[in-house]
Amino acid sequence: MQTTQAFSSEFYSALLPELLLFAGLLALILIPNLGKGTFRIPGTQIRLPWLLGGQRFSLTSNPHLPAWIATITLTGAFVAVADSLNGGVEALSVVSSDADTAKELLMVNGFSRVFELIFFGALALASFASMNRLKVEGVGGKLTEDQLYNNRRQADFYILMLTCGLGMSVVALSQDLFVLFIGLELASFSTYVLVAFLKESKAGAEAGMKYFIVGSVASGVGLYGLSMLYLWAGSLQFEVLATAFATSGTEPLPLIGIGFVLVGFGFKVSAAPFHFAAPDAYAGASSPVAGVLATASKAMGMVGLIRMLLIVAAPEASEGSAVWLVCLGALAALTMTWGNLAALGSTNPKRMLAYSSVAHAGYMLAGLTAVGAWTWDPSFAGSEGEAALLVMTALLFHLLVLVAFKLGAFLVLSILESDGDASRLSSLGGLARREPLLAFAMFIFMISLAGVPPMAGFLSKLMVIMGIVNVGVGNSASSLSDFHWVWWLAFLMVINSAISVFYYLRVAVVMFFEEPEEGREGPLPSGWQVRTSILICVLATVLIGIFGDSLLEMCRTAAESLTTDW
Amino acid sequence: MQLVGFPVVAGIVLLAFVSNTNQTARNKLNNPIRMASFAFSIGLFAYTTWMFFEVFANITSDGLAFNDYKLHDSYEWFPALGIHWTVGLDALSFPMVWLTTFLLPVTIIATWHEKNGATYFPTILLMGGALIGVFVSLDLFMFYVFWELTLIPMFFLILNWGGKDRRYASQKFFIYTFTASVVMLLGLVTLYLMQPDQIGTGGRYGTMTGRTFDIPTLVEHATAANQDGWFMGESMQKVLFVMLMLGFLVKLPAVPFHTWLPDAHVQAPTGGSMLLAGVMLKMGAYGMFRLPLSMFPHALQHFQLALMIFGMVSLVWGAIVCLGQTNLKKMVAYSSVSHMGVILIGIATMQPMGWAAALFMMFAHGIISPMLFAVCGAFKHHYHSMEIGAMRGMAKHSPWLATSMMFAWMASLGLPLLAGFVAELMMLIALWYFIDLEGWSVLWMIGPALVLALTAAYYLWSMQRTIFEGGDETQPPATLHGDLIPDITNEEKIAMLILAAFTILFGVMPWIGLDMMDDYCRTFFEHMISNGIFKGGA
């Protein structure tokens, strides 16, 4: 592993995606303001053009411009990450100084790269699709003040998209809880505003408010936990905390601290019982934003959980298995069951998808529980943590492919929203007749969410189940009673998958069977951007499900780079 | 193997062809697409028939070892997980593959005038591809993928072309079978992970877990482990056996897991029913032979009695329920449940002959039941009703339909010289072997004896009430609303004739297919006995 300081040449090449985002951010602020503004030299009549303000150029006043800048920036960042993953990532650690007391700040390795891939991919697709969602009232020429004002909001939206991405990637990179917290808050605040961005609708404002209040309480609780950990260990460095945990991790203070921190991340992954704001937020936000919440934001929460539970309070630091194991297992069981049962009863497709996202959080927590349990069988610990590695690969893979079908489903709803409304199941009615290809895409997303082969969702769910079962059966167990109890989490997951089929299929049935709502028989509003995004999602869902081997390998390498302990 | 890929690809291509057109343009495409699908399915049928003569017809019993596969092919699919695209055929799977390719063109002929043909026929092809995939796959992962994949086209067949309550039926069908198969999936995963580490490693073979999904390897390994002890340990073998069997019993279906079947059948379109009854139900029995019976023979012995009870209950219960049905198609659906009971009993006898009976029953029922459903479909299509008694004396008006119905009904109740009879007779003989003529075990015979009478009763009675008795020559049935009484179309006649011809063919010369099934079962038992897994036996 290399170490380097900030602003060295290695730093620039390794953090290229983030720097790209930063450049895009500056461009988003500057470019729409370029105009024929002049500057009069005081005391003279000479006016020097300085290009800021004044009458805008026709190119820079185009309200679509911010969307394009954001999409191109995010795609560029995505490509940069993918490119660096392609050649195998060499771990690079960014430290604060070259002294011995230097603090480790950021770490670029395969693990963080995969998460960057998730964040930038989801955000790029969402930005691209949002071009058809934010109404543009006229281009150039004579616009009223209100229209101009509305057009200017475009820039705000995409600036928030970029800051969101920046914050998320800081979370994935950070090696220090404090740095992580800053990234988390940057991303969170961006999402609070993004959720409330549809201020014209009551639901949007309400959703933003709820999400903000609950989210900031969760952050506050998390911050309080951080302060306890700092009080206990004297540092928020992951390394220092991990060492301290290995020696005295079962003291009450750090356990309470870590519990509080988990509340903060639990909110982000929308684990029950911290999920109450999620359905409201998803339903009130515009669909692409909801899609970001369900994929990228959730992945960010998972990074936090993985870092806290596996690196700081590592399972091998405590005897047998991790101290938090039972707690997390119960949380996983509660989350997946609650999410599925609530989704069964919801008639708003966005709320349904929100609850299904809660259920998926439960599956991932179950996987994380299994990782925590892998040391229960002493013969496992010797096999270089093969079992834990499998689960971690499965988790990364699941988060990665979730972007394709979860976001895709939200994007289909997004088209329906611009048609009028997508808050009732009947809004989907007759979609197969109105737009057969869209209905087909939605069907693919639904069965992928349900875990039906050969979609990507099946492969990822199979991997998670396989990982959990692998840990559960151990190396020598030969009967059900010998199994570790995490096996039953896999069982519960299977039962939950069966329950979930019901509400996913209901969407398909409504699309293919029911009549369209009154006055909504015609084709849906056009918009090639959102359709292209959906097409990318469909292709990814199907192709990864069939030819996903190289992605699996990539996730495995990423999981290996998470820690050297397995 | 091309056999799987082609129908799937052809179906997708044809669907893509029509996907972005409007209704009128699509109606114009009906005919070309129907012709293309038909030509394609005929090609497939020719291919498997050629395969029969080339490979399977001249296999002597020596050339057919247990766990040996013809046309075996393997490619890496997900090397990271040890998942391969492995296909192969043996005497267990070949008849099923042939049956599928045989039923595809027949189904297309029988439902030649189905509405929205441009999407209907490609869906049928997709269905066929998925079914063939189940039968040829020799990799647990691939097997499960195709197993689930069959649900999707069938779901759409019921949903888009089904009857009045199709919405309820299609959802019930999907949820029931999906629930069963996820439990089976957990069993498969546990089986996969509990197998001893690092068998046959080399290169990137299962780099992530060091295990294999390969069914032949697993079976080989299971046989070795079963020789002195239980593969996977006693309690685990039982648990896994139950988990896998659950998935297969629901698919079969056995009472009490059968309730999805009548709903699905009654609401499904004729073509859907024909494939559902003809091949899809057999997936359950096929899966039993392929996985639990081959890998967990000890557990099979342990649960022999339970299986026998399941079989008997299905057999008797299905037949009794048939008597009370007023809907022709529902009656036929329950008779399928009853016949699937025969398969279970055949398996539970643990006799080579019983197993051969089960295999031949799968095959024979696969030819007869599509004919039953084609007849029901013709009633629905031409008389707009499937209520028994709504139409009477049909034989006078529609001789073709009446003749087909009579033939199909007779074949299904087991008339000698027709295919169904052979299987039922073999099952009875094997059951006699099983009960060894001592003590109260003779009581097992009551079930089949009762059902022989019951089957004759419900078939003959329903025939009497539809095509023979009563009816007014001058007065067409009320369901026709005064229209002229039609007979079945020429296409339906051709389909019925083909099905009838093959029913007779396999009734008079059962050895065409029975020989290889018989060999399969005999080598299976010889293999188990020579390895000391089964003691004694027939």
mmCIF file of C-alpha atoms in Angstrom, chain A residues 20-298:
data_model
loop_
_atom_site.group_PDB
_atom_site.id
_atom_site.type_symbol
_atom_site.label_atom_id
_atom_site.label_comp_id
_atom_site.label_asym_id
_atom_site.label_seq_id
_atom_site.Cartn_x
_atom_site.Cartn_y
_atom_site.Cartn_z
ATOM 1 C CA LEU A 20 -13.869 15.823 -11.885
ATOM 2 C CA LEU A 21 -16.970 16.264 -9.779
ATOM 3 C CA PHE A 22 -15.436 19.314 -8.198
ATOM 4 C CA ALA A 23 -14.648 20.780 -11.592
ATOM 5 C CA GLY A 24 -18.184 20.011 -12.703
ATOM 6 C CA LEU A 25 -19.501 21.787 -9.635
ATOM 7 C CA LEU A 26 -17.513 24.922 -10.477
ATOM 8 C CA ALA A 27 -18.652 24.696 -14.069
ATOM 9 C CA LEU A 28 -22.274 24.415 -12.953
ATOM 10 C CA ILE A 29 -21.930 27.548 -10.870
ATOM 11 C CA LEU A 30 -20.006 29.542 -13.437
ATOM 12 C CA ILE A 31 -21.246 28.603 -16.862
ATOM 13 C CA PRO A 32 -24.926 29.499 -16.478
ATOM 14 C CA ASN A 33 -23.798 32.905 -15.239
ATOM 15 C CA LEU A 34 -21.664 33.712 -18.252
ATOM 16 C CA GLY A 35 -23.072 36.674 -20.106
ATOM 17 C CA LYS A 36 -22.365 40.018 -21.614
ATOM 18 C CA GLY A 37 -21.706 41.622 -18.297
ATOM 19 C CA THR A 38 -19.238 44.507 -18.392
ATOM 20 C CA PHE A 39 -17.108 46.228 -15.853
ATOM 21 C CA ARG A 40 -16.628 49.967 -15.980
ATOM 22 C CA ILE A 41 -13.230 51.146 -14.927
ATOM 23 C CA PRO A 42 -13.978 53.662 -12.215
ATOM 24 C CA GLY A 43 -13.718 57.290 -13.320
ATOM 25 C CA THR A 44 -13.746 56.469 -17.006
ATOM 26 C CA GLN A 45 -16.343 55.464 -19.554
ATOM 27 C CA ILE A 46 -14.378 52.371 -20.567
ATOM 28 C CA ARG A 47 -16.336 49.200 -20.114
ATOM 29 C CA LEU A 48 -14.401 46.015 -20.059
ATOM 30 C CA PRO A 49 -16.312 42.816 -20.770
ATOM 31 C CA TRP A 50 -15.790 40.385 -17.933
ATOM 32 C CA LEU A 51 -18.339 37.797 -19.012
ATOM 33 C CA LEU A 52 -20.185 37.401 -15.739
ATOM 34 C CA GLY A 53 -23.760 38.481 -15.358
ATOM 35 C CA GLY A 54 -25.726 40.757 -17.614
ATOM 36 C CA GLN A 55 -27.483 39.492 -20.699
ATOM 37 C CA ARG A 56 -26.708 35.754 -20.923
ATOM 38 C CA PHE A 57 -25.390 34.209 -24.082
ATOM 39 C CA SER A 58 -27.864 32.025 -25.858
ATOM 40 C CA LEU A 59 -25.835 28.932 -25.090
ATOM 41 C CA THR A 60 -25.373 29.637 -21.404
ATOM 42 C CA SER A 61 -28.970 30.647 -20.886
ATOM 43 C CA ASN A 62 -30.183 27.293 -22.164
ATOM 44 C CA PRO A 63 -31.957 25.729 -19.181
ATOM 45 C CA HIS A 64 -30.926 22.250 -20.280
ATOM 46 C CA LEU A 65 -27.280 23.111 -19.959
ATOM 47 C CA PRO A 66 -26.881 22.330 -16.214
ATOM 48 C CA ALA A 67 -28.384 18.894 -16.730
ATOM 49 C CA TRP A 68 -25.927 18.151 -19.493
ATOM 50 C CA ILE A 69 -22.987 19.411 -17.464
ATOM 51 C CA ALA A 70 -23.994 17.282 -14.482
ATOM 52 C CA THR A 71 -24.629 14.177 -16.568
ATOM 53 C CA ILE A 72 -21.382 14.490 -18.466
ATOM 54 C CA THR A 73 -19.447 15.119 -15.269
ATOM 55 C CA LEU A 74 -20.965 12.169 -13.471
ATOM 56 C CA THR A 75 -20.518 9.911 -16.477
ATOM 57 C CA GLY A 76 -16.934 11.053 -16.745
ATOM 58 C CA ALA A 77 -16.379 10.246 -13.085
ATOM 59 C CA PHE A 78 -18.042 6.874 -13.610
ATOM 60 C CA VAL A 79 -15.807 6.112 -16.558
ATOM 61 C CA ALA A 80 -12.735 7.210 -14.607
ATOM 62 C CA VAL A 81 -13.630 4.833 -11.774
ATOM 63 C CA ALA A 82 -14.433 1.989 -14.140
ATOM 64 C CA ASP A 83 -11.172 2.559 -15.936
ATOM 65 C CA SER A 84 -9.140 2.429 -12.748
ATOM 66 C CA LEU A 85 -11.012 -0.712 -11.661
ATOM 67 C CA ASN A 86 -10.255 -2.294 -14.978
ATOM 68 C CA GLY A 87 -6.533 -2.429 -14.434
ATOM 69 C CA GLY A 88 -6.761 -3.525 -10.818
ATOM 70 C CA VAL A 89 -6.673 -0.872 -8.141
ATOM 71 C CA GLU A 90 -3.517 -0.243 -6.247
ATOM 72 C CA ALA A 91 -4.372 0.807 -2.736
ATOM 73 C CA LEU A 92 -3.410 4.374 -1.975
ATOM 74 C CA SER A 93 -3.710 5.911 1.430
ATOM 75 C CA VAL A 94 -3.912 9.668 1.851
ATOM 76 C CA VAL A 95 -2.351 10.852 5.106
ATOM 77 C CA SER A 96 -2.298 14.256 6.715
ATOM 78 C CA SER A 97 1.475 14.693 6.928
ATOM 79 C CA ASP A 98 4.638 12.700 6.565
ATOM 80 C CA ALA A 99 5.320 12.701 10.275
ATOM 81 C CA ASP A 100 4.917 9.553 12.344
ATOM 82 C CA THR A 101 1.842 10.983 13.980
ATOM 83 C CA ALA A 102 0.148 11.442 10.620
ATOM 84 C CA LYS A 103 -3.554 10.708 10.482
ATOM 85 C CA GLU A 104 -4.890 8.472 7.769
ATOM 86 C CA LEU A 105 -7.653 10.365 5.994
ATOM 87 C CA LEU A 106 -8.717 8.657 2.815
ATOM 88 C CA MET A 107 -8.076 5.272 1.305
ATOM 89 C CA VAL A 108 -8.485 4.516 -2.378
ATOM 90 C CA ASN A 109 -8.778 0.789 -2.992
ATOM 91 C CA GLY A 110 -10.975 -1.678 -4.809
ATOM 92 C CA PHE A 111 -13.597 -1.540 -2.090
ATOM 93 C CA SER A 112 -14.096 2.217 -2.211
ATOM 94 C CA ARG A 113 -13.860 2.177 -5.986
ATOM 95 C CA VAL A 114 -16.804 -0.191 -6.300
ATOM 96 C CA PHE A 115 -18.882 2.098 -4.152
ATOM 97 C CA GLU A 116 -17.867 5.084 -6.228
ATOM 98 C CA LEU A 117 -19.031 3.114 -9.230
ATOM 99 C CA ILE A 118 -22.416 2.626 -7.572
ATOM 100 C CA PHE A 119 -22.779 6.280 -6.555
ATOM 101 C CA PHE A 120 -21.736 7.823 -9.833
ATOM 102 C CA GLY A 121 -23.627 5.312 -11.926
ATOM 103 C CA ALA A 122 -26.879 5.904 -10.063
ATOM 104 C CA LEU A 123 -26.451 9.667 -10.013
ATOM 105 C CA ALA A 124 -25.520 9.854 -13.690
ATOM 106 C CA LEU A 125 -28.601 7.867 -14.682
ATOM 107 C CA ALA A 126 -30.799 9.934 -12.383
ATOM 108 C CA SER A 127 -29.442 13.246 -13.686
ATOM 109 C CA PHE A 128 -29.865 12.138 -17.241
ATOM 110 C CA ALA A 129 -33.425 11.037 -16.593
ATOM 111 C CA SER A 130 -34.247 14.196 -14.626
ATOM 112 C CA MET A 131 -33.898 16.218 -17.796
ATOM 113 C CA ASN A 132 -37.439 15.157 -18.606
ATOM 114 C CA ARG A 133 -38.724 15.662 -15.101
ATOM 115 C CA LEU A 134 -37.866 19.267 -14.257
ATOM 116 C CA LYS A 135 -40.096 21.414 -16.339
ATOM 117 C CA VAL A 136 -38.370 23.925 -18.552
ATOM 118 C CA GLU A 137 -40.557 26.891 -19.413
ATOM 119 C CA GLY A 138 -39.286 28.149 -22.685
ATOM 120 C CA VAL A 139 -35.778 28.499 -23.985
ATOM 121 C CA GLY A 140 -34.004 31.825 -24.645
ATOM 122 C CA GLY A 141 -35.829 34.869 -26.004
ATOM 123 C CA LYS A 142 -38.625 36.566 -24.153
ATOM 124 C CA LEU A 143 -39.300 34.937 -20.834
ATOM 125 C CA THR A 144 -41.183 36.318 -17.897
ATOM 126 C CA GLU A 145 -39.429 36.687 -14.605
ATOM 127 C CA ASP A 146 -41.184 33.646 -13.192
ATOM 128 C CA GLN A 147 -40.134 31.515 -16.119
ATOM 129 C CA LEU A 148 -36.590 32.740 -15.876
ATOM 130 C CA TYR A 149 -36.593 31.989 -12.188
ATOM 131 C CA ASN A 150 -37.895 28.511 -12.836
ATOM 132 C CA ASN A 151 -35.222 27.884 -15.423
ATOM 133 C CA ARG A 152 -32.541 29.008 -13.020
ATOM 134 C CA ARG A 153 -33.641 26.378 -10.548
ATOM 135 C CA GLN A 154 -32.271 23.766 -12.920
ATOM 136 C CA ALA A 155 -28.755 24.684 -11.931
ATOM 137 C CA ASP A 156 -29.600 24.296 -8.222
ATOM 138 C CA PHE A 157 -30.932 20.808 -8.739
ATOM 139 C CA TYR A 158 -27.856 19.546 -10.539
ATOM 140 C CA ILE A 159 -25.448 21.286 -8.184
ATOM 141 C CA LEU A 160 -27.125 19.302 -5.416
ATOM 142 C CA MET A 161 -26.761 16.110 -7.440
ATOM 143 C CA LEU A 162 -23.041 16.687 -7.701
ATOM 144 C CA THR A 163 -22.518 17.609 -4.050
ATOM 145 C CA CYS A 164 -24.481 14.495 -3.198
ATOM 146 C CA GLY A 165 -22.054 12.406 -5.238
ATOM 147 C CA LEU A 166 -19.081 14.159 -3.733
ATOM 148 C CA GLY A 167 -20.299 13.555 -0.189
ATOM 149 C CA MET A 168 -21.018 9.921 -0.879
ATOM 150 C CA SER A 169 -17.622 9.224 -2.332
ATOM 151 C CA VAL A 170 -15.993 10.880 0.685
ATOM 152 C CA VAL A 171 -17.922 8.430 2.866
ATOM 153 C CA ALA A 172 -16.654 5.525 0.808
ATOM 154 C CA LEU A 173 -13.072 6.752 0.893
ATOM 155 C CA SER A 174 -12.712 7.928 4.453
ATOM 156 C CA GLN A 175 -10.519 6.239 6.999
ATOM 157 C CA ASP A 176 -11.521 8.494 9.825
ATOM 158 C CA LEU A 177 -14.945 8.670 11.397
ATOM 159 C CA PHE A 178 -14.885 12.432 11.412
ATOM 160 C CA VAL A 179 -14.113 12.679 7.707
ATOM 161 C CA LEU A 180 -16.796 10.087 7.136
ATOM 162 C CA PHE A 181 -19.288 12.138 9.077
ATOM 163 C CA ILE A 182 -18.543 15.246 7.024
ATOM 164 C CA GLY A 183 -19.105 13.329 3.800
ATOM 165 C CA LEU A 184 -22.274 11.831 5.214
ATOM 166 C CA GLU A 185 -23.674 15.213 6.116
ATOM 167 C CA LEU A 186 -22.747 16.725 2.756
ATOM 168 C CA ALA A 187 -24.623 13.945 1.004
ATOM 169 C CA SER A 188 -27.510 14.006 3.470
ATOM 170 C CA PHE A 189 -28.138 17.711 3.218
ATOM 171 C CA SER A 190 -28.097 17.504 -0.554
ATOM 172 C CA THR A 191 -30.673 14.729 -0.468
ATOM 173 C CA TYR A 192 -32.897 16.621 1.999
ATOM 174 C CA VAL A 193 -33.131 19.490 -0.464
ATOM 175 C CA LEU A 194 -33.460 17.190 -3.458
ATOM 176 C CA VAL A 195 -36.411 15.444 -1.830
ATOM 177 C CA ALA A 196 -38.125 18.769 -1.199
ATOM 178 C CA PHE A 197 -37.265 20.107 -4.620
ATOM 179 C CA LEU A 198 -40.772 19.654 -5.962
ATOM 180 C CA LYS A 199 -41.933 22.511 -3.772
ATOM 181 C CA GLU A 200 -45.002 23.092 -5.907
ATOM 182 C CA SER A 201 -46.582 19.927 -4.586
ATOM 183 C CA LYS A 202 -47.582 19.606 -0.962
ATOM 184 C CA ALA A 203 -46.282 16.072 -0.842
ATOM 185 C CA GLY A 204 -42.833 17.220 -1.901
ATOM 186 C CA ALA A 205 -42.529 19.857 0.794
ATOM 187 C CA GLU A 206 -43.919 17.544 3.444
ATOM 188 C CA ALA A 207 -41.625 14.722 2.392
ATOM 189 C CA GLY A 208 -38.594 16.975 2.468
ATOM 190 C CA MET A 209 -39.482 18.264 5.912
ATOM 191 C CA LYS A 210 -40.080 14.808 7.350
ATOM 192 C CA TYR A 211 -36.957 13.448 5.806
ATOM 193 C CA PHE A 212 -34.940 16.364 7.091
ATOM 194 C CA ILE A 213 -36.236 16.186 10.656
ATOM 195 C CA VAL A 214 -35.892 12.440 11.039
ATOM 196 C CA GLY A 215 -32.579 12.449 9.212
ATOM 197 C CA SER A 216 -31.067 15.173 11.305
ATOM 198 C CA VAL A 217 -32.183 13.491 14.504
ATOM 199 C CA ALA A 218 -30.534 10.298 13.290
ATOM 200 C CA SER A 219 -27.383 12.223 12.404
ATOM 201 C CA GLY A 220 -27.440 13.881 15.781
ATOM 202 C CA VAL A 221 -27.686 10.551 17.553
ATOM 203 C CA GLY A 222 -24.850 9.256 15.390
ATOM 204 C CA LEU A 223 -22.734 12.282 16.201
ATOM 205 C CA TYR A 224 -23.366 11.748 19.885
ATOM 206 C CA GLY A 225 -22.144 8.196 19.449
ATOM 207 C CA LEU A 226 -19.027 9.514 17.730
ATOM 208 C CA SER A 227 -18.341 11.790 20.661
ATOM 209 C CA MET A 228 -18.581 8.820 23.016
ATOM 210 C CA LEU A 229 -16.144 6.840 20.904
ATOM 211 C CA TYR A 230 -13.788 9.809 20.890
ATOM 212 C CA LEU A 231 -14.089 10.113 24.640
ATOM 213 C CA TRP A 232 -13.234 6.450 25.002
ATOM 214 C CA ALA A 233 -10.426 6.008 22.478
ATOM 215 C CA GLY A 234 -9.121 9.529 22.114
ATOM 216 C CA SER A 235 -9.250 9.309 18.357
ATOM 217 C CA LEU A 236 -11.695 8.700 15.561
ATOM 218 C CA GLN A 237 -9.186 6.979 13.291
ATOM 219 C CA PHE A 238 -10.448 3.583 12.200
ATOM 220 C CA GLU A 239 -7.099 2.009 12.967
ATOM 221 C CA VAL A 240 -6.949 3.416 16.472
ATOM 222 C CA LEU A 241 -10.543 2.464 17.189
ATOM 223 C CA ALA A 242 -10.027 -1.060 15.875
ATOM 224 C CA THR A 243 -6.983 -1.586 18.059
ATOM 225 C CA ALA A 244 -8.837 -0.245 21.064
ATOM 226 C CA PHE A 245 -11.794 -2.522 20.336
ATOM 227 C CA ALA A 246 -9.561 -5.545 20.093
ATOM 228 C CA THR A 247 -8.331 -4.966 23.621
ATOM 229 C CA SER A 248 -11.342 -3.629 25.473
ATOM 230 C CA GLY A 249 -14.258 -3.561 23.100
ATOM 231 C CA THR A 250 -16.801 -5.005 25.465
ATOM 232 C CA GLU A 251 -16.814 -2.047 27.814
ATOM 233 C CA PRO A 252 -20.172 -0.315 28.029
ATOM 234 C CA LEU A 253 -19.032 3.073 26.703
ATOM 235 C CA PRO A 254 -17.858 1.975 23.249
ATOM 236 C CA LEU A 255 -20.788 -0.393 22.891
ATOM 237 C CA ILE A 256 -23.261 2.389 23.598
ATOM 238 C CA GLY A 257 -21.310 4.648 21.283
ATOM 239 C CA ILE A 258 -21.334 2.164 18.460
ATOM 240 C CA GLY A 259 -25.027 1.545 19.030
ATOM 241 C CA PHE A 260 -25.733 5.242 18.567
ATOM 242 C CA VAL A 261 -23.605 5.380 15.438
ATOM 243 C CA LEU A 262 -25.567 2.438 14.063
ATOM 244 C CA VAL A 263 -28.793 4.392 14.477
ATOM 245 C CA GLY A 264 -27.374 7.046 12.171
ATOM 246 C CA PHE A 265 -26.441 4.553 9.495
ATOM 247 C CA GLY A 266 -29.581 2.496 10.066
ATOM 248 C CA PHE A 267 -31.566 5.529 8.983
ATOM 249 C CA LYS A 268 -29.561 5.775 5.782
ATOM 250 C CA VAL A 269 -30.095 2.148 4.802
ATOM 251 C CA SER A 270 -33.714 2.509 5.979
ATOM 252 C CA ALA A 271 -33.531 -0.429 8.360
ATOM 253 C CA ALA A 272 -36.570 -0.990 10.547
ATOM 254 C CA PRO A 273 -37.372 0.627 12.958
ATOM 255 C CA PHE A 274 -35.557 3.681 11.577
ATOM 256 C CA HIS A 275 -37.319 3.537 8.240
ATOM 257 C CA PHE A 276 -40.450 5.525 8.988
ATOM 258 C CA ALA A 277 -39.452 8.588 6.996
ATOM 259 C CA ALA A 278 -38.415 6.583 3.956
ATOM 260 C CA PRO A 279 -41.836 5.780 2.409
ATOM 261 C CA ASP A 280 -42.943 9.398 2.787
ATOM 262 C CA ALA A 281 -39.709 10.720 1.390
ATOM 263 C CA TYR A 282 -39.765 8.366 -1.596
ATOM 264 C CA ALA A 283 -43.396 9.101 -2.330
ATOM 265 C CA GLY A 284 -42.962 12.862 -2.135
ATOM 266 C CA ALA A 285 -39.694 13.176 -4.004
ATOM 267 C CA SER A 286 -39.531 13.142 -7.754
ATOM 268 C CA SER A 287 -38.954 9.582 -8.908
ATOM 269 C CA PRO A 288 -35.322 9.848 -10.075
ATOM 270 C CA VAL A 289 -34.421 11.342 -6.697
ATOM 271 C CA ALA A 290 -36.299 8.556 -4.950
ATOM 272 C CA GLY A 291 -34.293 6.145 -7.061
ATOM 273 C CA VAL A 292 -31.079 7.756 -5.847
ATOM 274 C CA LEU A 293 -32.256 7.441 -2.262
ATOM 275 C CA ALA A 294 -33.007 3.770 -2.740
ATOM 276 C CA THR A 295 -29.704 2.915 -4.390
ATOM 277 C CA ALA A 296 -26.807 5.311 -3.894
ATOM 278 C CA SER A 297 -27.886 6.667 -0.533
ATOM 279 C CA LYS A 298 -28.516 3.154 0.711
#
